[in-house]
Coordinates of C-alpha atoms in Angstrom, one line a residue:
M1 CA 101.2 107.8 14.1
N2 CA 103.5 110.6 15.1
K3 CA 106.0 109.6 12.7
L4 CA 103.3 109.8 9.6
L5 CA 102.4 113.3 10.8
K6 CA 106.3 114.3 10.9
K7 CA 106.5 112.6 7.6
Q8 CA 103.5 114.6 6.2
V9 CA 104.7 118.3 7.3
K10 CA 106.9 120.1 4.9
D11 CA 110.1 121.3 5.8
T12 CA 109.9 125.0 6.3
A13 CA 111.7 127.4 8.2
G14 CA 109.0 128.1 10.5
S15 CA 106.3 130.8 11.1
K16 CA 108.4 133.6 11.7
W17 CA 109.9 133.3 8.4
F18 CA 106.7 132.8 6.4
D19 CA 106.9 129.2 6.5
M20 CA 110.0 129.6 3.8
P21 CA 110.5 125.9 2.1
A22 CA 113.9 124.2 1.8
P23 CA 114.5 124.2 -1.8
T24 CA 116.0 121.5 -3.7
V25 CA 119.7 122.2 -4.5
T26 CA 120.8 121.8 -7.9
P27 CA 124.6 121.8 -9.2
E28 CA 123.9 125.5 -10.6
L29 CA 122.1 127.0 -7.6
K30 CA 125.3 125.2 -5.7
K31 CA 127.8 127.0 -8.0
D32 CA 126.0 130.3 -7.4
L33 CA 125.9 130.0 -3.5
Q34 CA 129.5 129.3 -3.3
L35 CA 129.9 132.5 -5.6
L36 CA 128.1 134.4 -3.0
K37 CA 130.2 133.0 -0.1
L38 CA 133.4 134.2 -2.0
R39 CA 132.0 137.5 -3.4
N40 CA 134.6 139.7 -1.3
V41 CA 137.4 138.1 -3.6
I42 CA 135.6 138.6 -6.6
D43 CA 135.3 142.0 -6.6
P44 CA 138.2 144.3 -5.2
K45 CA 136.4 147.5 -4.8
R46 CA 133.4 146.1 -2.8
H47 CA 133.6 145.4 0.9
Y48 CA 131.1 143.4 2.4
K49 CA 130.4 142.2 5.8
K50 CA 132.6 139.1 7.2
S51 CA 130.4 136.3 7.3
D52 CA 130.4 132.8 8.4
S53 CA 132.7 131.5 5.6
K54 CA 134.4 129.1 7.4
S55 CA 131.6 126.6 7.3
K56 CA 131.8 124.9 4.2
A57 CA 127.7 124.1 4.5
L58 CA 125.4 125.6 2.5
P59 CA 122.4 127.4 3.9
K60 CA 119.3 125.2 4.4
Y61 CA 116.4 127.4 4.0
F62 CA 116.9 130.1 1.0
Q63 CA 115.2 131.5 -2.0
V64 CA 116.3 133.2 -5.1
G65 CA 114.8 135.8 -7.0
T66 CA 115.3 138.3 -9.8
V67 CA 116.2 141.8 -9.4
I68 CA 114.1 144.5 -11.1
E69 CA 115.7 147.9 -11.6
S70 CA 113.6 150.7 -11.4
S71 CA 112.6 152.9 -14.5
T72 CA 115.1 155.7 -13.2
E73 CA 118.1 153.0 -13.8
F74 CA 117.3 152.3 -17.3
Y75 CA 120.3 153.8 -18.5
S76 CA 122.6 153.6 -15.8
G77 CA 122.3 150.4 -13.6
R78 CA 120.6 148.1 -16.1
L79 CA 122.1 144.9 -17.9
T80 CA 121.2 144.6 -21.5
K81 CA 119.7 141.5 -22.9
K82 CA 123.1 140.8 -24.2
E83 CA 124.4 141.1 -20.8
R84 CA 122.0 139.2 -18.8
K85 CA 123.1 135.3 -18.4
A86 CA 121.2 132.3 -17.2
T87 CA 123.2 132.0 -13.8
L88 CA 125.3 134.4 -11.7
A89 CA 128.4 132.1 -12.6
D90 CA 128.1 133.1 -16.2
E91 CA 127.4 136.6 -15.7
L92 CA 131.0 136.9 -13.5
L93 CA 132.8 134.8 -16.3
S94 CA 131.5 137.2 -18.9
D95 CA 132.3 140.5 -17.3
Q96 CA 135.3 142.1 -19.2
T97 CA 136.6 144.2 -16.0
L98 CA 136.5 141.1 -13.5
K99 CA 138.5 139.1 -16.5
D100 CA 141.1 141.7 -16.5
Y101 CA 141.3 141.7 -12.7
R102 CA 141.5 137.9 -12.5
K103 CA 144.5 137.7 -15.2
R104 CA 146.2 140.6 -13.4
K105 CA 146.1 138.7 -10.0
V106 CA 147.1 135.4 -11.5
R107 CA 149.9 136.8 -13.2
E108 CA 151.1 138.5 -9.8
I109 CA 150.5 135.6 -7.9
E110 CA 152.8 133.5 -10.7
E111 CA 155.6 136.2 -10.5
K112 CA 155.6 136.0 -6.8
N113 CA 156.4 132.3 -6.8
R114 CA 158.3 132.1 -9.5
P115 CA 162.4 131.8 -8.8
A116 CA 163.9 135.0 -9.9
G117 CA 167.4 134.9 -11.5
N118 CA 169.8 132.2 -10.5
D119 CA 168.8 131.8 -7.1
K120 CA 167.8 128.5 -7.3
W121 CA 171.3 127.7 -8.9
K122 CA 173.1 129.5 -5.8
K123 CA 170.9 127.4 -3.6
K124 CA 172.2 124.0 -5.0
K125 CA 176.0 125.1 -4.8
K126 CA 175.5 125.9 -1.4
A127 CA 173.9 122.7 -0.2
R128 CA 176.8 120.8 -2.5
G129 CA 179.6 122.6 -0.5
K130 CA 178.4 121.7 2.9
Q131 CA 178.0 117.8 2.3
P132 CA 180.0 115.9 4.5
T133 CA 182.2 113.4 2.7
T134 CA 181.5 109.9 2.8
H135 CA 185.1 108.2 3.0
A136 CA 188.8 109.4 4.5
R137 CA 191.5 110.1 1.7
Q138 CA 194.1 107.4 1.6
P139 CA 197.5 108.6 1.4
R140 CA 199.6 107.9 -1.3
Y141 CA 203.4 105.9 -1.3

């Protein structure tokens, strides 16, 4: 009887959290949650409080909402209909300033990892000179 009652009770966060239900995680929602975890990497100008990003598990109880701006931010902080996208990932991919930042960072990393000049050839020459000979020279008669 207890097993049947446990199955019938909905999975919630508890009465202190107003019985927030555990939502079904769709692939789009999963990507948005991963973006929120990596938000400190996305925008270089903003600094966020350090979170438990080491754990790869997504939260079990959460809610998703829409931010509604006040009427005073009609011209300054509002997204236009053209800029508004369906998911957070789409909004970040369409933002031009973030595109420029990502391109610049990728270019910096590529330049850092690319071998410069003839260093790669110098290393091979030095390695060749240090190789021991495998056979002894025979005297000529």
